[in-house]
Amino acid sequence: AHVADISRSAGADFIFQADITIPTSGGVGSLIFRASAAGTTGYLVDFDPNLHRVALRNAVTGIIATGAIGGVQGATSRVKVAAVGSSIKVWVDGYAAPAIDVMDTSASTGYFGLAVQRHGYIPRRYPDSSTRLLLRTAPASVPLHRTDWYCRR
């Protein structure tokens, strides 16, 4: 199953950060950014500890780049995306070097959101489970302390 939730917040240059826990039963958690209001265009960062991989994907044309990660199912990992102009960088678990560092001009502004596949996360209307995703978004110039979403499965 694939579930997506697009916010009303949009941005061009930003830092987008989330703490992601993928259940031991599996799944992929995705951060959506620079997307259309429907989420049909833009970028996704797919976090997949089962494949030990993080991938930057264009919603229309597919995978742009991948990076290796050490995350495991059932553990929480911090995923951070910085997009400034055509530069897109993705870090996992605070490593100094980004797992992904590319230049891409497919989308320059758009909405933020979340997507999940298989046994991932379902938006907050299902508050009775222990699986959670804390998602924070802010312009690159603003400290990450404003919580926009709190999603649970």
GROMACS .gro file of N, CA and C in nm:
model
  459
    1ALA      N    1   0.084  -0.118   0.000
    1ALA     CA    2   0.000   0.000   0.000
    1ALA      C    3   0.089   0.124   0.000
    2HIS      N    4   0.041   0.230  -0.062
    2HIS     CA    5   0.113   0.357  -0.070
    2HIS      C    6   0.019   0.465  -0.018
    3VAL      N    7   0.064   0.538   0.084
    3VAL     CA    8  -0.015   0.646   0.142
    3VAL      C    9   0.069   0.772   0.137
    4ALA      N   10   0.011   0.885   0.097
    4ALA     CA   11   0.084   1.012   0.094
    4ALA      C   12  -0.001   1.120   0.159
    5ASP      N   13   0.067   1.216   0.218
    5ASP     CA   14   0.000   1.330   0.279
    5ASP      C   15   0.082   1.454   0.242
    6ILE      N   16   0.021   1.549   0.173
    6ILE     CA   17   0.089   1.672   0.130
    6ILE      C   18   0.044   1.785   0.221
    7SER      N   19   0.140   1.864   0.269
    7SER     CA   20   0.108   1.975   0.360
    7SER      C   21   0.062   2.097   0.282
    8ARG      N   22   0.021   2.198   0.354
    8ARG     CA   23  -0.013   2.326   0.293
    8ARG      C   24   0.110   2.415   0.286
    9SER      N   25   0.223   2.371   0.344
    9SER     CA   26   0.347   2.449   0.344
    9SER      C   27   0.426   2.421   0.218
   10ALA      N   28   0.478   2.526   0.158
   10ALA     CA   29   0.560   2.512   0.038
   10ALA      C   30   0.692   2.585   0.060
   11GLY      N   31   0.791   2.552  -0.020
   11GLY     CA   32   0.920   2.619  -0.008
   11GLY      C   33   1.007   2.594  -0.129
   12ALA      N   34   1.112   2.672  -0.138
   12ALA     CA   35   1.209   2.658  -0.247
   12ALA      C   36   1.344   2.613  -0.190
   13ASP      N   37   1.403   2.693  -0.102
   13ASP     CA   38   1.530   2.661  -0.036
   13ASP      C   39   1.499   2.630   0.110
   14PHE      N   40   1.542   2.514   0.161
   14PHE     CA   41   1.499   2.472   0.294
   14PHE      C   42   1.585   2.359   0.347
   15ILE      N   43   1.561   2.329   0.474
   15ILE     CA   44   1.609   2.206   0.538
   15ILE      C   45   1.485   2.132   0.584
   16PHE      N   46   1.478   2.004   0.553
   16PHE     CA   47   1.362   1.920   0.582
   16PHE      C   48   1.416   1.801   0.658
   17GLN      N   49   1.372   1.781   0.781
   17GLN     CA   50   1.432   1.679   0.866
   17GLN      C   51   1.324   1.595   0.932
   18ALA      N   52   1.349   1.464   0.946
   18ALA     CA   53   1.253   1.375   1.011
   18ALA      C   54   1.325   1.266   1.086
   19ASP      N   55   1.265   1.224   1.197
   19ASP     CA   56   1.308   1.103   1.267
   19ASP      C   57   1.215   0.993   1.218
   20ILE      N   58   1.272   0.889   1.159
   20ILE     CA   59   1.192   0.784   1.096
   20ILE      C   60   1.222   0.650   1.161
   21THR      N   61   1.116   0.579   1.198
   21THR     CA   62   1.127   0.443   1.247
   21THR      C   63   1.046   0.355   1.154
   22ILE      N   64   1.112   0.263   1.088
   22ILE     CA   65   1.043   0.167   1.002
   22ILE      C   66   1.019   0.042   1.087
   23PRO      N   67   0.895  -0.007   1.094
   23PRO     CA   68   0.867  -0.125   1.176
   23PRO      C   69   0.949  -0.247   1.132
   24THR      N   70   0.967  -0.341   1.222
   24THR     CA   71   1.042  -0.462   1.187
   24THR      C   72   0.972  -0.542   1.078
   25SER      N   73   0.843  -0.517   1.057
   25SER     CA   74   0.769  -0.585   0.950
   25SER      C   75   0.802  -0.528   0.812
   26GLY      N   76   0.878  -0.417   0.807
   26GLY     CA   77   0.922  -0.361   0.679
   26GLY      C   78   0.847  -0.237   0.638
   27GLY      N   79   0.893  -0.177   0.530
   27GLY     CA   80   0.830  -0.057   0.477
   27GLY      C   81   0.934   0.043   0.432
   28VAL      N   82   0.886   0.147   0.366
   28VAL     CA   83   0.970   0.256   0.317
   28VAL      C   84   0.902   0.386   0.358
   29GLY      N   85   0.978   0.475   0.423
   29GLY     CA   86   0.928   0.607   0.457
   29GLY      C   87   0.988   0.709   0.362
   30SER      N   88   0.907   0.801   0.312
   30SER     CA   89   0.955   0.900   0.214
   30SER      C   90   0.923   1.041   0.258
   31LEU      N   91   1.018   1.131   0.237
   31LEU     CA   92   0.996   1.274   0.253
   31LEU      C   93   0.971   1.330   0.114
   32ILE      N   94   0.864   1.405   0.099
   32ILE     CA   95   0.829   1.465  -0.030
   32ILE      C   96   0.860   1.614  -0.021
   33PHE      N   97   0.918   1.670  -0.126
   33PHE     CA   98   0.945   1.814  -0.127
   33PHE      C   99   0.945   1.867  -0.269
   34ARG      N  100   0.923   1.998  -0.278
   34ARG     CA  101   0.910   2.067  -0.407
   34ARG      C  102   0.807   1.996  -0.495
   35ALA      N  103   0.699   1.955  -0.433
   35ALA     CA  104   0.596   1.876  -0.501
   35ALA      C  105   0.478   1.963  -0.543
   36SER      N  106   0.400   1.910  -0.637
   36SER     CA  107   0.273   1.973  -0.673
   36SER      C  108   0.176   1.952  -0.556
   37ALA      N  109   0.066   2.026  -0.555
   37ALA     CA  110  -0.031   2.014  -0.446
   37ALA      C  111  -0.086   1.872  -0.434
   38ALA      N  112  -0.091   1.800  -0.544
   38ALA     CA  113  -0.140   1.662  -0.543
   38ALA      C  114  -0.028   1.561  -0.515
   39GLY      N  115   0.096   1.608  -0.514
   39GLY     CA  116   0.208   1.518  -0.489
   39GLY      C  117   0.248   1.432  -0.608
   40THR      N  118   0.200   1.467  -0.726
   40THR     CA  119   0.229   1.385  -0.845
   40THR      C  120   0.359   1.425  -0.914
   41THR      N  121   0.412   1.542  -0.881
   41THR     CA  122   0.542   1.584  -0.933
   41THR      C  123   0.627   1.628  -0.814
   42GLY      N  124   0.756   1.643  -0.836
   42GLY     CA  125   0.846   1.685  -0.729
   42GLY      C  126   0.946   1.575  -0.696
   43TYR      N  127   1.002   1.585  -0.575
   43TYR     CA  128   1.105   1.491  -0.531
   43TYR      C  129   1.057   1.411  -0.411
   44LEU      N  130   1.114   1.290  -0.397
   44LEU     CA  131   1.096   1.209  -0.278
   44LEU      C  132   1.233   1.158  -0.235
   45VAL      N  133   1.255   1.154  -0.105
   45VAL     CA  134   1.370   1.084  -0.050
   45VAL      C  135   1.314   0.960   0.017
   46ASP      N  136   1.347   0.844  -0.038
   46ASP     CA  137   1.298   0.716   0.013
   46ASP      C  138   1.399   0.659   0.111
   47PHE      N  139   1.355   0.631   0.233
   47PHE     CA  140   1.440   0.572   0.336
   47PHE      C  141   1.400   0.425   0.349
   48ASP      N  142   1.490   0.335   0.312
   48ASP     CA  143   1.459   0.191   0.310
   48ASP      C  144   1.568   0.113   0.382
   49PRO      N  145   1.553   0.090   0.514
   49PRO     CA  146   1.656   0.016   0.587
   49PRO      C  147   1.665  -0.131   0.547
   50ASN      N  148   1.560  -0.186   0.490
   50ASN     CA  149   1.565  -0.325   0.443
   50ASN      C  150   1.670  -0.341   0.333
   51LEU      N  151   1.680  -0.243   0.243
   51LEU     CA  152   1.779  -0.245   0.135
   51LEU      C  153   1.907  -0.170   0.174
   52HIS      N  154   1.912  -0.116   0.298
   52HIS     CA  155   2.026  -0.035   0.346
   52HIS      C  156   2.055   0.079   0.248
   53ARG      N  157   1.946   0.150   0.210
   53ARG     CA  158   1.960   0.251   0.106
   53ARG      C  159   1.868   0.369   0.131
   54VAL      N  160   1.918   0.485   0.093
   54VAL     CA  161   1.836   0.605   0.082
   54VAL      C  162   1.843   0.646  -0.065
   55ALA      N  163   1.729   0.685  -0.122
   55ALA     CA  164   1.726   0.719  -0.264
   55ALA      C  165   1.657   0.854  -0.283
   56LEU      N  166   1.712   0.936  -0.371
   56LEU     CA  167   1.647   1.059  -0.415
   56LEU      C  168   1.577   1.025  -0.545
   57ARG      N  169   1.446   1.053  -0.547
   57ARG     CA  170   1.367   1.012  -0.662
   57ARG      C  171   1.285   1.129  -0.714
   58ASN      N  172   1.280   1.145  -0.846
   58ASN     CA  173   1.188   1.237  -0.911
   58ASN      C  174   1.056   1.162  -0.922
   59ALA      N  175   0.946   1.223  -0.878
   59ALA     CA  176   0.817   1.155  -0.877
   59ALA      C  177   0.772   1.110  -1.015
   60VAL      N  178   0.823   1.174  -1.120
   60VAL     CA  179   0.781   1.140  -1.256
   60VAL      C  180   0.882   1.048  -1.325
   61THR      N  181   1.011   1.082  -1.317
   61THR     CA  182   1.111   1.010  -1.398
   61THR      C  183   1.187   0.901  -1.322
   62GLY      N  184   1.176   0.895  -1.189
   62GLY     CA  185   1.240   0.787  -1.115
   62GLY      C  186   1.365   0.829  -1.039
   63ILE      N  187   1.448   0.730  -1.006
   63ILE     CA  188   1.563   0.749  -0.918
   63ILE      C  189   1.669   0.838  -0.982
   64ILE      N  190   1.712   0.938  -0.904
   64ILE     CA  191   1.819   1.030  -0.945
   64ILE      C  192   1.952   0.984  -0.888
   65ALA      N  193   1.951   0.945  -0.758
   65ALA     CA  194   2.074   0.902  -0.691
   65ALA      C  195   2.039   0.817  -0.570
   66THR      N  196   2.135   0.733  -0.529
   66THR     CA  197   2.117   0.651  -0.410
   66THR      C  198   2.240   0.662  -0.321
   67GLY      N  199   2.222   0.628  -0.194
   67GLY     CA  200   2.332   0.625  -0.100
   67GLY      C  201   2.312   0.511  -0.002
   68ALA      N  202   2.422   0.457   0.049
   68ALA     CA  203   2.415   0.348   0.146
   68ALA      C  204   2.386   0.404   0.285
   69ILE      N  205   2.310   0.330   0.363
   69ILE     CA  206   2.280   0.369   0.501
   69ILE      C  207   2.301   0.250   0.593
   70GLY      N  208   2.317   0.278   0.720
   70GLY     CA  209   2.334   0.173   0.818
   70GLY      C  210   2.210   0.146   0.900
   71GLY      N  211   2.100   0.216   0.871
   71GLY     CA  212   1.977   0.201   0.949
   71GLY      C  213   1.920   0.061   0.940
   72VAL      N  214   1.850   0.021   1.045
   72VAL     CA  215   1.786  -0.111   1.047
   72VAL      C  216   1.639  -0.094   1.082
   73GLN      N  217   1.559  -0.191   1.042
   73GLN     CA  218   1.417  -0.189   1.074
   73GLN      C  219   1.401  -0.195   1.225
   74GLY      N  220   1.307  -0.118   1.276
   74GLY     CA  221   1.281  -0.113   1.418
   74GLY      C  222   1.360  -0.008   1.493
   75ALA      N  223   1.462   0.049   1.430
   75ALA     CA  224   1.543   0.154   1.493
   75ALA      C  225   1.506   0.289   1.432
   76THR      N  226   1.526   0.394   1.507
   76THR     CA  227   1.495   0.529   1.459
   76THR      C  228   1.619   0.591   1.394
   77SER      N  229   1.600   0.649   1.278
   77SER     CA  230   1.708   0.718   1.207
   77SER      C  231   1.663   0.860   1.176
   78ARG      N  232   1.757   0.952   1.178
   78ARG     CA  233   1.729   1.091   1.142
   78ARG      C  234   1.767   1.110   0.995
   79VAL      N  235   1.673   1.158   0.916
   79VAL     CA  236   1.696   1.186   0.774
   79VAL      C  237   1.682   1.337   0.755
   80LYS      N  238   1.782   1.398   0.693
   80LYS     CA  239   1.783   1.543   0.673
   80LYS      C  240   1.808   1.573   0.526
   81VAL      N  241   1.726   1.659   0.470
   81VAL     CA  242   1.738   1.701   0.330
   81VAL      C  243   1.763   1.852   0.330
   82ALA      N  244   1.864   1.897   0.257
   82ALA     CA  245   1.888   2.040   0.236
   82ALA      C  246   1.880   2.066   0.087
   83ALA      N  247   1.792   2.155   0.047
   83ALA     CA  248   1.777   2.190  -0.094
   83ALA      C  249   1.794   2.341  -0.106
   84VAL      N  250   1.897   2.381  -0.177
   84VAL     CA  251   1.925   2.522  -0.202
   84VAL      C  252   1.954   2.536  -0.350
   85GLY      N  253   1.867   2.607  -0.421
   85GLY     CA  254   1.882   2.616  -0.566
   85GLY      C  255   1.873   2.477  -0.626
   86SER      N  256   1.970   2.442  -0.710
   86SER     CA  257   1.968   2.309  -0.772
   86SER      C  258   2.043   2.204  -0.690
   87SER      N  259   2.104   2.245  -0.578
   87SER     CA  260   2.177   2.152  -0.492
   87SER      C  261   2.081   2.080  -0.397
   88ILE      N  262   2.089   1.947  -0.396
   88ILE     CA  263   2.009   1.865  -0.305
   88ILE      C  264   2.104   1.770  -0.233
   89LYS      N  265   2.102   1.777  -0.099
   89LYS     CA  266   2.188   1.690  -0.018
   89LYS      C  267   2.101   1.617   0.083
   90VAL      N  268   2.137   1.491   0.109
   90VAL     CA  269   2.064   1.407   0.204
   90VAL      C  270   2.163   1.345   0.301
   91TRP      N  271   2.135   1.364   0.431
   91TRP     CA  272   2.216   1.302   0.536
   91TRP      C  273   2.129   1.204   0.612
   92VAL      N  274   2.193   1.098   0.664
   92VAL     CA  275   2.124   1.001   0.749
   92VAL      C  276   2.205   0.986   0.877
   93ASP      N  277   2.138   1.000   0.990
   93ASP     CA  278   2.197   0.980   1.123
   93ASP      C  279   2.316   1.069   1.153
   94GLY      N  280   2.317   1.192   1.101
   94GLY     CA  281   2.414   1.292   1.140
   94GLY      C  282   2.555   1.277   1.089
   95TYR      N  283   2.577   1.191   0.992
   95TYR     CA  284   2.711   1.178   0.936
   95TYR      C  285   2.755   1.309   0.873
   96ALA      N  286   2.885   1.338   0.881
   96ALA     CA  287   2.937   1.464   0.827
   96ALA      C  288   2.920   1.472   0.676
   97ALA      N  289   2.945   1.362   0.607
   97ALA     CA  290   2.932   1.360   0.461
   97ALA      C  291   2.789   1.318   0.423
   98PRO      N  292   2.727   1.387   0.328
   98PRO     CA  293   2.592   1.347   0.287
   98PRO      C  294   2.593   1.211   0.216
   99ALA      N  295   2.485   1.136   0.235
   99ALA     CA  296   2.468   1.009   0.164
   99ALA      C  297   2.439   1.035   0.017
  100ILE      N  298   2.374   1.150  -0.012
  100ILE     CA  299   2.344   1.191  -0.149
  100ILE      C  300   2.380   1.338  -0.162
  101ASP      N  301   2.448   1.374  -0.270
  101ASP     CA  302   2.487   1.513  -0.297
  101ASP      C  303   2.480   1.532  -0.448
  102VAL      N  304   2.371   1.592  -0.497
  102VAL     CA  305   2.350   1.605  -0.641
  102VAL      C  306   2.304   1.747  -0.677
  103MET      N  307   2.310   1.777  -0.804
  103MET     CA  308   2.252   1.898  -0.861
  103MET      C  309   2.140   1.852  -0.953
  104ASP      N  310   2.020   1.911  -0.937
  104ASP     CA  311   1.907   1.875  -1.022
  104ASP      C  312   1.814   1.995  -1.030
  105THR      N  313   1.764   2.022  -1.150
  105THR     CA  314   1.679   2.139  -1.172
  105THR      C  315   1.536   2.103  -1.209
  106SER      N  316   1.494   1.980  -1.184
  106SER     CA  317   1.359   1.937  -1.222
  106SER      C  318   1.250   2.018  -1.154
  107ALA      N  319   1.269   2.050  -1.027
  107ALA     CA  320   1.169   2.128  -0.953
  107ALA      C  321   1.242   2.227  -0.863
  108SER      N  322   1.197   2.352  -0.861
  108SER     CA  323   1.266   2.453  -0.782
  108SER      C  324   1.186   2.499  -0.660
  109THR      N  325   1.057   2.469  -0.656
  109THR     CA  326   0.973   2.506  -0.543
  109THR      C  327   0.853   2.412  -0.539
  110GLY      N  328   0.788   2.406  -0.426
  110GLY     CA  329   0.669   2.322  -0.414
  110GLY      C  330   0.639   2.285  -0.270
  111TYR      N  331   0.546   2.194  -0.255
  111TYR     CA  332   0.496   2.154  -0.124
  111TYR      C  333   0.579   2.044  -0.060
  112PHE      N  334   0.564   2.033   0.074
  112PHE     CA  335   0.628   1.927   0.152
  112PHE      C  336   0.524   1.819   0.181
  113GLY      N  337   0.572   1.699   0.207
  113GLY     CA  338   0.479   1.593   0.245
  113GLY      C  339   0.550   1.468   0.289
  114LEU      N  340   0.470   1.366   0.315
  114LEU     CA  341   0.518   1.234   0.356
  114LEU      C  342   0.455   1.129   0.268
  115ALA      N  343   0.525   1.021   0.246
  115ALA     CA  344   0.467   0.906   0.177
  115ALA      C  345   0.522   0.780   0.243
  116VAL      N  346   0.443   0.676   0.239
  116VAL     CA  347   0.486   0.548   0.293
  116VAL      C  348   0.443   0.437   0.200
  117GLN      N  349   0.520   0.330   0.202
  117GLN     CA  350   0.489   0.214   0.121
  117GLN      C  351   0.494   0.090   0.210
  118ARG      N  352   0.411  -0.005   0.181
  118ARG     CA  353   0.400  -0.129   0.257
  118ARG      C  354   0.358  -0.100   0.400
  119HIS      N  355   0.436  -0.140   0.498
  119HIS     CA  356   0.397  -0.128   0.638
  119HIS      C  357   0.455  -0.003   0.700
  120GLY      N  358   0.453   0.108   0.628
  120GLY     CA  359   0.511   0.231   0.679
  120GLY      C  360   0.413   0.309   0.763
  121TYR      N  361   0.411   0.438   0.745
  121TYR     CA  362   0.335   0.526   0.832
  121TYR      C  363   0.207   0.572   0.768
  122ILE      N  364   0.105   0.584   0.849
  122ILE     CA  365  -0.025   0.631   0.806
  122ILE      C  366  -0.049   0.764   0.877
  123PRO      N  367  -0.106   0.865   0.811
  123PRO     CA  368  -0.122   0.996   0.873
  123PRO      C  369  -0.194   0.992   1.007
  124ARG      N  370  -0.186   1.101   1.081
  124ARG     CA  371  -0.223   1.110   1.221
  124ARG      C  372  -0.367   1.074   1.255
  125ARG      N  373  -0.451   1.052   1.159
  125ARG     CA  374  -0.589   1.019   1.193
  125ARG      C  375  -0.600   0.880   1.257
  126TYR      N  376  -0.489   0.807   1.268
  126TYR     CA  377  -0.486   0.677   1.336
  126TYR      C  378  -0.393   0.688   1.457
  127PRO      N  379  -0.439   0.750   1.567
  127PRO     CA  380  -0.348   0.782   1.678
  127PRO      C  381  -0.327   0.671   1.780
  128ASP      N  382  -0.375   0.549   1.756
  128ASP     CA  383  -0.371   0.449   1.861
  128ASP      C  384  -0.257   0.348   1.848
  129SER      N  385  -0.149   0.383   1.781
  129SER     CA  386  -0.039   0.290   1.767
  129SER      C  387   0.090   0.353   1.815
  130SER      N  388   0.191   0.272   1.836
  130SER     CA  389   0.316   0.322   1.892
  130SER      C  390   0.417   0.366   1.786
  131THR      N  391   0.398   0.331   1.660
  131THR     CA  392   0.491   0.373   1.556
  131THR      C  393   0.469   0.520   1.526
  132ARG      N  394   0.576   0.596   1.515
  132ARG     CA  395   0.559   0.739   1.494
  132ARG      C  396   0.666   0.798   1.404
  133LEU      N  397   0.634   0.909   1.347
  133LEU     CA  398   0.726   0.985   1.264
  133LEU      C  399   0.710   1.131   1.302
  134LEU      N  400   0.818   1.191   1.346
  134LEU     CA  401   0.818   1.333   1.377
  134LEU      C  402   0.878   1.405   1.259
  135LEU      N  403   0.805   1.496   1.201
  135LEU     CA  404   0.848   1.564   1.081
  135LEU      C  405   0.858   1.713   1.110
  136ARG      N  406   0.971   1.771   1.076
  136ARG     CA  407   0.990   1.914   1.095
  136ARG      C  408   1.030   1.977   0.962
  137THR      N  409   0.970   2.090   0.930
  137THR     CA  410   1.010   2.164   0.810
  137THR      C  411   1.031   2.309   0.846
  138ALA      N  412   1.126   2.371   0.781
  138ALA     CA  413   1.152   2.513   0.802
  138ALA      C  414   1.239   2.564   0.689
  139PRO      N  415   1.232   2.693   0.660
  139PRO     CA  416   1.327   2.749   0.564
  139PRO      C  417   1.470   2.728   0.617
  140ALA      N  418   1.566   2.726   0.529
  140ALA     CA  419   1.704   2.701   0.569
  140ALA      C  420   1.754   2.799   0.674
  141SER      N  421   1.698   2.919   0.679
  141SER     CA  422   1.744   3.021   0.772
  141SER      C  423   1.679   3.010   0.911
  142VAL      N  424   1.583   2.920   0.929
  142VAL     CA  425   1.511   2.908   1.056
  142VAL      C  426   1.554   2.782   1.130
  143PRO      N  427   1.586   2.793   1.261
  143PRO     CA  428   1.621   2.672   1.337
  143PRO      C  429   1.507   2.571   1.335
  144LEU      N  430   1.542   2.443   1.336
  144LEU     CA  431   1.440   2.338   1.329
  144LEU      C  432   1.381   2.311   1.467
  145HIS      N  433   1.280   2.389   1.504
  145HIS     CA  434   1.213   2.368   1.631
  145HIS      C  435   1.061   2.372   1.616
  146ARG      N  436   1.013   2.404   1.498
  146ARG     CA  437   0.869   2.412   1.473
  146ARG      C  438   0.819   2.277   1.421
  147THR      N  439   0.727   2.215   1.489
  147THR     CA  440   0.676   2.085   1.447
  147THR      C  441   0.554   2.107   1.358
  148ASP      N  442   0.561   2.055   1.236
  148ASP     CA  443   0.449   2.067   1.142
  148ASP      C  444   0.358   1.945   1.145
  149TRP      N  445   0.415   1.828   1.166
  149TRP     CA  446   0.340   1.704   1.160
  149TRP      C  447   0.380   1.612   1.273
  150TYR      N  448   0.290   1.534   1.314
  150TYR     CA  449   0.322   1.422   1.402
  150TYR      C  450   0.237   1.307   1.351
  151CYS      N  451   0.300   1.211   1.289
  151CYS     CA  452   0.227   1.102   1.225
  151CYS      C  453   0.249   0.973   1.302
  152ARG      N  454   0.149   0.891   1.304
  152ARG     CA  455   0.159   0.763   1.375
  152ARG      C  456   0.101   0.653   1.288
  153ARG      N  457   0.140   0.532   1.320
  153ARG     CA  458   0.081   0.413   1.257
  153ARG      C  459   0.016   0.331   1.365
   0.00000   0.00000   0.00000
